[in-house]
């Protein structure tokens, strides 16, 4: 049994009570996106799987966070994420420090059952300090939300739809030419994979400072 406020989601209540629910698009302090679907849970009384990050907790709610059905769905979602882009962990700057990789290891994803799409995606290295590798992006929109809600610059956005969707800067401008970018690096450290990274790091060396980003939310008193 756990308790929480009526304005909290299932995921927020779980985190406050040190109950682990897999997630990728959620980041403490930012608005809920509900896009990765890894935080799906079973709630007694409904056959639908509900996203814990967007479903409000209610009195008397019985929630199951780890069942064979949920495990199967989460593995399938992770496999689709790996198949959709070009995730080559062995040459990634975030190898060993990647949330996608860590979740795959934790949930036992040791192979992908779906055909890889191998899209021809660019790497934007035009910025003097950072780079954007669309091959490793999982479209969690953390960069979009942290830039808009914490930095207030509104540099990032999502363009196109479906498998053609990707993060974009100022109507598909190169990052180095973005007039609104403040080069704060919050988007880089909010990114759960190696899609956004600082220049100058070799394979396995880039460690994201997500705690720094979330602590800024509390120190600035941001209300979402």
PDB file of C-alpha atoms in Angstrom:
ATOM      1  CA  UNK A   1       0.000   0.000   0.000  1.00  0.00           C
ATOM      2  CA  UNK A   2       1.250   3.469  -0.907  1.00  0.00           C
ATOM      3  CA  UNK A   3      -0.210   6.933  -0.627  1.00  0.00           C
ATOM      4  CA  UNK A   4      -0.087   9.990  -2.834  1.00  0.00           C
ATOM      5  CA  UNK A   5      -1.885  13.202  -3.769  1.00  0.00           C
ATOM      6  CA  UNK A   6      -4.825  13.293  -6.162  1.00  0.00           C
ATOM      7  CA  UNK A   7      -2.803  15.453  -8.588  1.00  0.00           C
ATOM      8  CA  UNK A   8      -0.012  12.881  -8.898  1.00  0.00           C
ATOM      9  CA  UNK A   9       0.342  10.272 -11.618  1.00  0.00           C
ATOM     10  CA  UNK A  10       0.898   6.588 -10.955  1.00  0.00           C
ATOM     11  CA  UNK A  11       4.548   6.989 -11.942  1.00  0.00           C
ATOM     12  CA  UNK A  12       5.113   9.930  -9.579  1.00  0.00           C
ATOM     13  CA  UNK A  13       3.604   8.004  -6.672  1.00  0.00           C
ATOM     14  CA  UNK A  14       5.713   4.966  -7.559  1.00  0.00           C
ATOM     15  CA  UNK A  15       8.930   6.988  -7.699  1.00  0.00           C
ATOM     16  CA  UNK A  16       8.184   8.668  -4.366  1.00  0.00           C
ATOM     17  CA  UNK A  17       7.815   5.217  -2.834  1.00  0.00           C
ATOM     18  CA  UNK A  18      10.950   3.839  -4.526  1.00  0.00           C
ATOM     19  CA  UNK A  19       9.008   1.527  -6.836  1.00  0.00           C
ATOM     20  CA  UNK A  20      10.739   1.072 -10.184  1.00  0.00           C
ATOM     21  CA  UNK A  21       8.778   1.399 -13.431  1.00  0.00           C
ATOM     22  CA  UNK A  22      10.721   1.362 -16.748  1.00  0.00           C
ATOM     23  CA  UNK A  23      10.613   4.671 -18.630  1.00  0.00           C
ATOM     24  CA  UNK A  24      12.513   6.663 -21.240  1.00  0.00           C
ATOM     25  CA  UNK A  25      10.545   9.771 -22.211  1.00  0.00           C
ATOM     26  CA  UNK A  26       9.744  10.781 -18.626  1.00  0.00           C
ATOM     27  CA  UNK A  27      12.056  13.202 -16.840  1.00  0.00           C
ATOM     28  CA  UNK A  28      11.278  14.603 -13.399  1.00  0.00           C
ATOM     29  CA  UNK A  29      10.160  18.220 -13.608  1.00  0.00           C
ATOM     30  CA  UNK A  30       9.187  18.211 -17.281  1.00  0.00           C
ATOM     31  CA  UNK A  31       5.692  17.850 -18.674  1.00  0.00           C
ATOM     32  CA  UNK A  32       4.527  14.294 -19.345  1.00  0.00           C
ATOM     33  CA  UNK A  33       4.846  13.080 -22.935  1.00  0.00           C
ATOM     34  CA  UNK A  34       3.648   9.476 -22.691  1.00  0.00           C
ATOM     35  CA  UNK A  35       5.365   8.607 -25.955  1.00  0.00           C
ATOM     36  CA  UNK A  36       7.735   5.743 -25.202  1.00  0.00           C
ATOM     37  CA  UNK A  37       4.982   3.567 -23.614  1.00  0.00           C
ATOM     38  CA  UNK A  38       7.534   1.685 -21.522  1.00  0.00           C
ATOM     39  CA  UNK A  39       5.815   2.728 -18.292  1.00  0.00           C
ATOM     40  CA  UNK A  40       2.631   0.856 -19.196  1.00  0.00           C
ATOM     41  CA  UNK A  41       0.959  -0.720 -16.160  1.00  0.00           C
ATOM     42  CA  UNK A  42      -2.052  -2.924 -15.500  1.00  0.00           C
ATOM     43  CA  UNK A  43      -4.845  -1.388 -13.426  1.00  0.00           C
ATOM     44  CA  UNK A  44      -7.482  -3.710 -12.031  1.00  0.00           C
ATOM     45  CA  UNK A  45     -10.888  -2.974 -13.503  1.00  0.00           C
ATOM     46  CA  UNK A  46      -9.731  -2.189 -17.034  1.00  0.00           C
ATOM     47  CA  UNK A  47      -8.325  -4.381 -19.778  1.00  0.00           C
ATOM     48  CA  UNK A  48      -6.348  -1.543 -21.299  1.00  0.00           C
ATOM     49  CA  UNK A  49      -2.717  -0.974 -20.427  1.00  0.00           C
ATOM     50  CA  UNK A  50      -2.260   2.557 -19.084  1.00  0.00           C
ATOM     51  CA  UNK A  51       0.779   4.803 -19.238  1.00  0.00           C
ATOM     52  CA  UNK A  52       1.848   5.379 -15.636  1.00  0.00           C
ATOM     53  CA  UNK A  53       3.312   8.814 -16.456  1.00  0.00           C
ATOM     54  CA  UNK A  54      -0.008  10.255 -17.677  1.00  0.00           C
ATOM     55  CA  UNK A  55      -2.564   8.345 -15.590  1.00  0.00           C
ATOM     56  CA  UNK A  56      -3.600  10.013 -12.337  1.00  0.00           C
ATOM     57  CA  UNK A  57      -3.519   7.898  -9.189  1.00  0.00           C
ATOM     58  CA  UNK A  58      -6.878   7.352  -7.519  1.00  0.00           C
ATOM     59  CA  UNK A  59      -8.070   6.107  -4.134  1.00  0.00           C
ATOM     60  CA  UNK A  60      -8.329   2.318  -4.016  1.00  0.00           C
ATOM     61  CA  UNK A  61      -6.540   1.821  -7.342  1.00  0.00           C
ATOM     62  CA  UNK A  62      -4.763  -1.543  -7.626  1.00  0.00           C
ATOM     63  CA  UNK A  63      -1.806  -1.282  -9.995  1.00  0.00           C
ATOM     64  CA  UNK A  64       0.420  -4.070 -11.326  1.00  0.00           C
ATOM     65  CA  UNK A  65       3.805  -2.852 -12.552  1.00  0.00           C
ATOM     66  CA  UNK A  66       5.528  -6.155 -13.365  1.00  0.00           C
ATOM     67  CA  UNK A  67       3.572  -8.962 -15.038  1.00  0.00           C
ATOM     68  CA  UNK A  68       4.363 -11.354 -17.929  1.00  0.00           C
ATOM     69  CA  UNK A  69       2.069  -9.285 -20.182  1.00  0.00           C
ATOM     70  CA  UNK A  70       3.884  -6.037 -19.350  1.00  0.00           C
ATOM     71  CA  UNK A  71       7.278  -7.673 -19.750  1.00  0.00           C
ATOM     72  CA  UNK A  72       6.303  -8.886 -23.212  1.00  0.00           C
ATOM     73  CA  UNK A  73       5.079  -5.436 -24.298  1.00  0.00           C
ATOM     74  CA  UNK A  74       8.151  -3.661 -22.944  1.00  0.00           C
ATOM     75  CA  UNK A  75      10.520  -6.022 -24.719  1.00  0.00           C
ATOM     76  CA  UNK A  76       8.600  -5.520 -27.963  1.00  0.00           C
ATOM     77  CA  UNK A  77       8.790  -1.717 -27.603  1.00  0.00           C
ATOM     78  CA  UNK A  78      12.539  -1.798 -26.991  1.00  0.00           C
ATOM     79  CA  UNK A  79      13.106  -4.090 -29.966  1.00  0.00           C
ATOM     80  CA  UNK A  80      11.143  -1.707 -32.187  1.00  0.00           C
ATOM     81  CA  UNK A  81      13.222   1.227 -30.972  1.00  0.00           C
ATOM     82  CA  UNK A  82      16.428  -0.615 -31.868  1.00  0.00           C
ATOM     83  CA  UNK A  83      15.055  -1.660 -35.263  1.00  0.00           C
ATOM     84  CA  UNK A  84      13.780   1.798 -36.214  1.00  0.00           C
ATOM     85  CA  UNK A  85      17.117   3.652 -36.131  1.00  0.00           C
ATOM     86  CA  UNK A  86      20.824   2.736 -36.371  1.00  0.00           C
ATOM     87  CA  UNK A  87      21.840   2.035 -32.784  1.00  0.00           C
ATOM     88  CA  UNK A  88      25.421   0.751 -32.898  1.00  0.00           C
ATOM     89  CA  UNK A  89      26.345   0.661 -29.219  1.00  0.00           C
ATOM     90  CA  UNK A  90      29.965  -0.397 -29.722  1.00  0.00           C
ATOM     91  CA  UNK A  91      30.910   2.932 -31.337  1.00  0.00           C
ATOM     92  CA  UNK A  92      28.590   5.228 -29.381  1.00  0.00           C
ATOM     93  CA  UNK A  93      29.926   7.907 -27.013  1.00  0.00           C
ATOM     94  CA  UNK A  94      27.209   6.882 -24.525  1.00  0.00           C
ATOM     95  CA  UNK A  95      27.982   3.155 -24.616  1.00  0.00           C
ATOM     96  CA  UNK A  96      27.685   1.967 -21.016  1.00  0.00           C
ATOM     97  CA  UNK A  97      25.942   5.201 -20.024  1.00  0.00           C
ATOM     98  CA  UNK A  98      22.803   4.912 -22.153  1.00  0.00           C
ATOM     99  CA  UNK A  99      19.310   4.529 -20.694  1.00  0.00           C
ATOM    100  CA  UNK A 100      18.035   2.642 -23.752  1.00  0.00           C
ATOM    101  CA  UNK A 101      20.920   0.186 -23.537  1.00  0.00           C
ATOM    102  CA  UNK A 102      20.525  -0.200 -19.767  1.00  0.00           C
ATOM    103  CA  UNK A 103      16.804  -0.951 -20.057  1.00  0.00           C
ATOM    104  CA  UNK A 104      17.435  -3.529 -22.783  1.00  0.00           C
ATOM    105  CA  UNK A 105      19.948  -5.284 -20.552  1.00  0.00           C
ATOM    106  CA  UNK A 106      17.660  -5.102 -17.520  1.00  0.00           C
ATOM    107  CA  UNK A 107      14.639  -6.483 -19.389  1.00  0.00           C
ATOM    108  CA  UNK A 108      16.619  -9.220 -21.130  1.00  0.00           C
ATOM    109  CA  UNK A 109      16.468  -7.953 -24.719  1.00  0.00           C
ATOM    110  CA  UNK A 110      19.350  -9.908 -26.262  1.00  0.00           C
ATOM    111  CA  UNK A 111      18.048  -9.976 -29.845  1.00  0.00           C
ATOM    112  CA  UNK A 112      15.596  -8.125 -32.109  1.00  0.00           C
ATOM    113  CA  UNK A 113      12.824 -10.050 -33.810  1.00  0.00           C
ATOM    114  CA  UNK A 114      11.937  -7.315 -36.308  1.00  0.00           C
ATOM    115  CA  UNK A 115      13.740  -6.324 -39.521  1.00  0.00           C
ATOM    116  CA  UNK A 116      16.045  -3.337 -39.152  1.00  0.00           C
ATOM    117  CA  UNK A 117      15.029  -0.326 -41.223  1.00  0.00           C
ATOM    118  CA  UNK A 118      18.576   1.071 -41.607  1.00  0.00           C
ATOM    119  CA  UNK A 119      17.440   4.644 -42.390  1.00  0.00           C
ATOM    120  CA  UNK A 120      19.914   7.033 -44.006  1.00  0.00           C
ATOM    121  CA  UNK A 121      20.004   9.698 -41.282  1.00  0.00           C
ATOM    122  CA  UNK A 122      22.427  12.611 -40.933  1.00  0.00           C
ATOM    123  CA  UNK A 123      24.771  13.654 -38.144  1.00  0.00           C
ATOM    124  CA  UNK A 124      24.677  17.396 -37.449  1.00  0.00           C
ATOM    125  CA  UNK A 125      28.103  18.473 -36.195  1.00  0.00           C
ATOM    126  CA  UNK A 126      27.747  22.135 -37.157  1.00  0.00           C
ATOM    127  CA  UNK A 127      27.549  23.345 -33.538  1.00  0.00           C
ATOM    128  CA  UNK A 128      30.950  24.246 -32.017  1.00  0.00           C
ATOM    129  CA  UNK A 129      30.303  22.300 -28.787  1.00  0.00           C
ATOM    130  CA  UNK A 130      27.614  19.682 -29.469  1.00  0.00           C
ATOM    131  CA  UNK A 131      26.432  17.265 -32.125  1.00  0.00           C
ATOM    132  CA  UNK A 132      23.106  15.664 -33.014  1.00  0.00           C
ATOM    133  CA  UNK A 133      23.124  12.093 -34.329  1.00  0.00           C
ATOM    134  CA  UNK A 134      19.640  11.263 -35.608  1.00  0.00           C
ATOM    135  CA  UNK A 135      20.617   7.601 -35.913  1.00  0.00           C
ATOM    136  CA  UNK A 136      20.496   7.252 -32.118  1.00  0.00           C
ATOM    137  CA  UNK A 137      17.408   9.377 -31.439  1.00  0.00           C
ATOM    138  CA  UNK A 138      14.367   7.619 -29.937  1.00  0.00           C
ATOM    139  CA  UNK A 139      12.043  10.662 -30.215  1.00  0.00           C
ATOM    140  CA  UNK A 140      11.501  10.880 -26.460  1.00  0.00           C
ATOM    141  CA  UNK A 141      11.222  14.711 -26.847  1.00  0.00           C
ATOM    142  CA  UNK A 142      13.181  15.336 -23.646  1.00  0.00           C
ATOM    143  CA  UNK A 143      15.324  17.835 -25.551  1.00  0.00           C
ATOM    144  CA  UNK A 144      12.212  19.584 -26.888  1.00  0.00           C
ATOM    145  CA  UNK A 145      10.623  19.899 -23.464  1.00  0.00           C
ATOM    146  CA  UNK A 146      13.724  20.844 -21.478  1.00  0.00           C
ATOM    147  CA  UNK A 147      14.579  23.562 -24.009  1.00  0.00           C
ATOM    148  CA  UNK A 148      11.058  24.980 -23.961  1.00  0.00           C
ATOM    149  CA  UNK A 149      10.112  24.526 -20.320  1.00  0.00           C
ATOM    150  CA  UNK A 150      13.418  25.035 -18.516  1.00  0.00           C
ATOM    151  CA  UNK A 151      15.628  27.125 -20.790  1.00  0.00           C
ATOM    152  CA  UNK A 152      12.739  28.918 -22.514  1.00  0.00           C
ATOM    153  CA  UNK A 153      14.527  28.970 -25.876  1.00  0.00           C
ATOM    154  CA  UNK A 154      12.153  26.698 -27.865  1.00  0.00           C
ATOM    155  CA  UNK A 155      14.951  25.592 -30.201  1.00  0.00           C
ATOM    156  CA  UNK A 156      13.878  21.970 -30.742  1.00  0.00           C
ATOM    157  CA  UNK A 157      10.705  20.556 -32.270  1.00  0.00           C
ATOM    158  CA  UNK A 158       9.472  17.368 -33.951  1.00  0.00           C
ATOM    159  CA  UNK A 159       9.109  17.356 -37.728  1.00  0.00           C
ATOM    160  CA  UNK A 160       7.367  14.844 -40.054  1.00  0.00           C
ATOM    161  CA  UNK A 161       5.373  11.830 -38.858  1.00  0.00           C
ATOM    162  CA  UNK A 162       5.718   8.108 -38.246  1.00  0.00           C
ATOM    163  CA  UNK A 163       9.087   6.528 -39.052  1.00  0.00           C
ATOM    164  CA  UNK A 164      10.086   9.731 -40.839  1.00  0.00           C
ATOM    165  CA  UNK A 165       9.742  11.861 -37.701  1.00  0.00           C
ATOM    166  CA  UNK A 166      12.856  13.416 -36.219  1.00  0.00           C
ATOM    167  CA  UNK A 167      13.895  16.274 -33.996  1.00  0.00           C
ATOM    168  CA  UNK A 168      14.485  19.528 -35.834  1.00  0.00           C
ATOM    169  CA  UNK A 169      15.913  22.967 -35.133  1.00  0.00           C
ATOM    170  CA  UNK A 170      14.308  26.194 -36.340  1.00  0.00           C
ATOM    171  CA  UNK A 171      12.491  24.829 -39.383  1.00  0.00           C
ATOM    172  CA  UNK A 172      15.230  22.279 -40.205  1.00  0.00           C
ATOM    173  CA  UNK A 173      18.155  24.636 -39.692  1.00  0.00           C
ATOM    174  CA  UNK A 174      21.617  23.308 -38.838  1.00  0.00           C
ATOM    175  CA  UNK A 175      22.327  23.413 -35.104  1.00  0.00           C
ATOM    176  CA  UNK A 176      25.354  25.632 -35.570  1.00  0.00           C
ATOM    177  CA  UNK A 177      23.211  28.231 -37.380  1.00  0.00           C
ATOM    178  CA  UNK A 178      20.396  28.301 -34.815  1.00  0.00           C
ATOM    179  CA  UNK A 179      19.920  31.895 -33.660  1.00  0.00           C
ATOM    180  CA  UNK A 180      17.776  30.908 -30.657  1.00  0.00           C
ATOM    181  CA  UNK A 181      20.177  28.301 -29.197  1.00  0.00           C
ATOM    182  CA  UNK A 182      21.900  29.504 -26.022  1.00  0.00           C
ATOM    183  CA  UNK A 183      24.443  26.617 -26.026  1.00  0.00           C
ATOM    184  CA  UNK A 184      23.393  25.776 -22.454  1.00  0.00           C
ATOM    185  CA  UNK A 185      23.697  22.015 -23.023  1.00  0.00           C
ATOM    186  CA  UNK A 186      20.543  21.102 -21.091  1.00  0.00           C
ATOM    187  CA  UNK A 187      19.120  19.233 -24.076  1.00  0.00           C
ATOM    188  CA  UNK A 188      22.338  17.210 -24.369  1.00  0.00           C
ATOM    189  CA  UNK A 189      22.300  16.080 -20.760  1.00  0.00           C
ATOM    190  CA  UNK A 190      18.550  15.391 -20.805  1.00  0.00           C
ATOM    191  CA  UNK A 191      18.952  13.042 -23.778  1.00  0.00           C
ATOM    192  CA  UNK A 192      18.801   9.378 -22.657  1.00  0.00           C
ATOM    193  CA  UNK A 193      20.949   8.083 -25.523  1.00  0.00           C
ATOM    194  CA  UNK A 194      23.924   9.252 -27.576  1.00  0.00           C
ATOM    195  CA  UNK A 195      21.710  11.201 -29.991  1.00  0.00           C
ATOM    196  CA  UNK A 196      22.817  14.497 -28.448  1.00  0.00           C
ATOM    197  CA  UNK A 197      26.378  14.634 -27.168  1.00  0.00           C
ATOM    198  CA  UNK A 198      29.228  16.965 -26.375  1.00  0.00           C
ATOM    199  CA  UNK A 199      32.112  17.032 -28.808  1.00  0.00           C
ATOM    200  CA  UNK A 200      35.490  15.748 -27.705  1.00  0.00           C
ATOM    201  CA  UNK A 201      34.357  12.491 -26.098  1.00  0.00           C
ATOM    202  CA  UNK A 202      35.343   9.065 -27.381  1.00  0.00           C
ATOM    203  CA  UNK A 203      33.363   5.820 -27.200  1.00  0.00           C
ATOM    204  CA  UNK A 204      31.944   5.107 -23.723  1.00  0.00           C
ATOM    205  CA  UNK A 205      33.182   8.437 -22.323  1.00  0.00           C
ATOM    206  CA  UNK A 206      30.085  10.649 -22.497  1.00  0.00           C
ATOM    207  CA  UNK A 207      28.202  10.613 -19.176  1.00  0.00           C
ATOM    208  CA  UNK A 208      24.925  12.556 -19.083  1.00  0.00           C
ATOM    209  CA  UNK A 209      24.308  14.846 -16.107  1.00  0.00           C
ATOM    210  CA  UNK A 210      20.565  14.296 -15.845  1.00  0.00           C
ATOM    211  CA  UNK A 211      20.540  15.014 -12.104  1.00  0.00           C
ATOM    212  CA  UNK A 212      21.853  18.501 -12.836  1.00  0.00           C
ATOM    213  CA  UNK A 213      18.948  19.152 -15.199  1.00  0.00           C
ATOM    214  CA  UNK A 214      16.297  17.927 -12.777  1.00  0.00           C
ATOM    215  CA  UNK A 215      17.823  19.847  -9.877  1.00  0.00           C
ATOM    216  CA  UNK A 216      17.558  23.053 -11.914  1.00  0.00           C
ATOM    217  CA  UNK A 217      13.823  22.475 -12.180  1.00  0.00           C
ATOM    218  CA  UNK A 218      13.452  22.491  -8.414  1.00  0.00           C
ATOM    219  CA  UNK A 219      15.855  25.377  -7.845  1.00  0.00           C
ATOM    220  CA  UNK A 220      14.063  27.585 -10.363  1.00  0.00           C
ATOM    221  CA  UNK A 221      10.666  26.636  -9.012  1.00  0.00           C
ATOM    222  CA  UNK A 222       9.342  25.566 -12.402  1.00  0.00           C
ATOM    223  CA  UNK A 223       5.711  24.489 -12.292  1.00  0.00           C
ATOM    224  CA  UNK A 224       4.526  22.144 -15.061  1.00  0.00           C
TER     225      UNK A 224
END
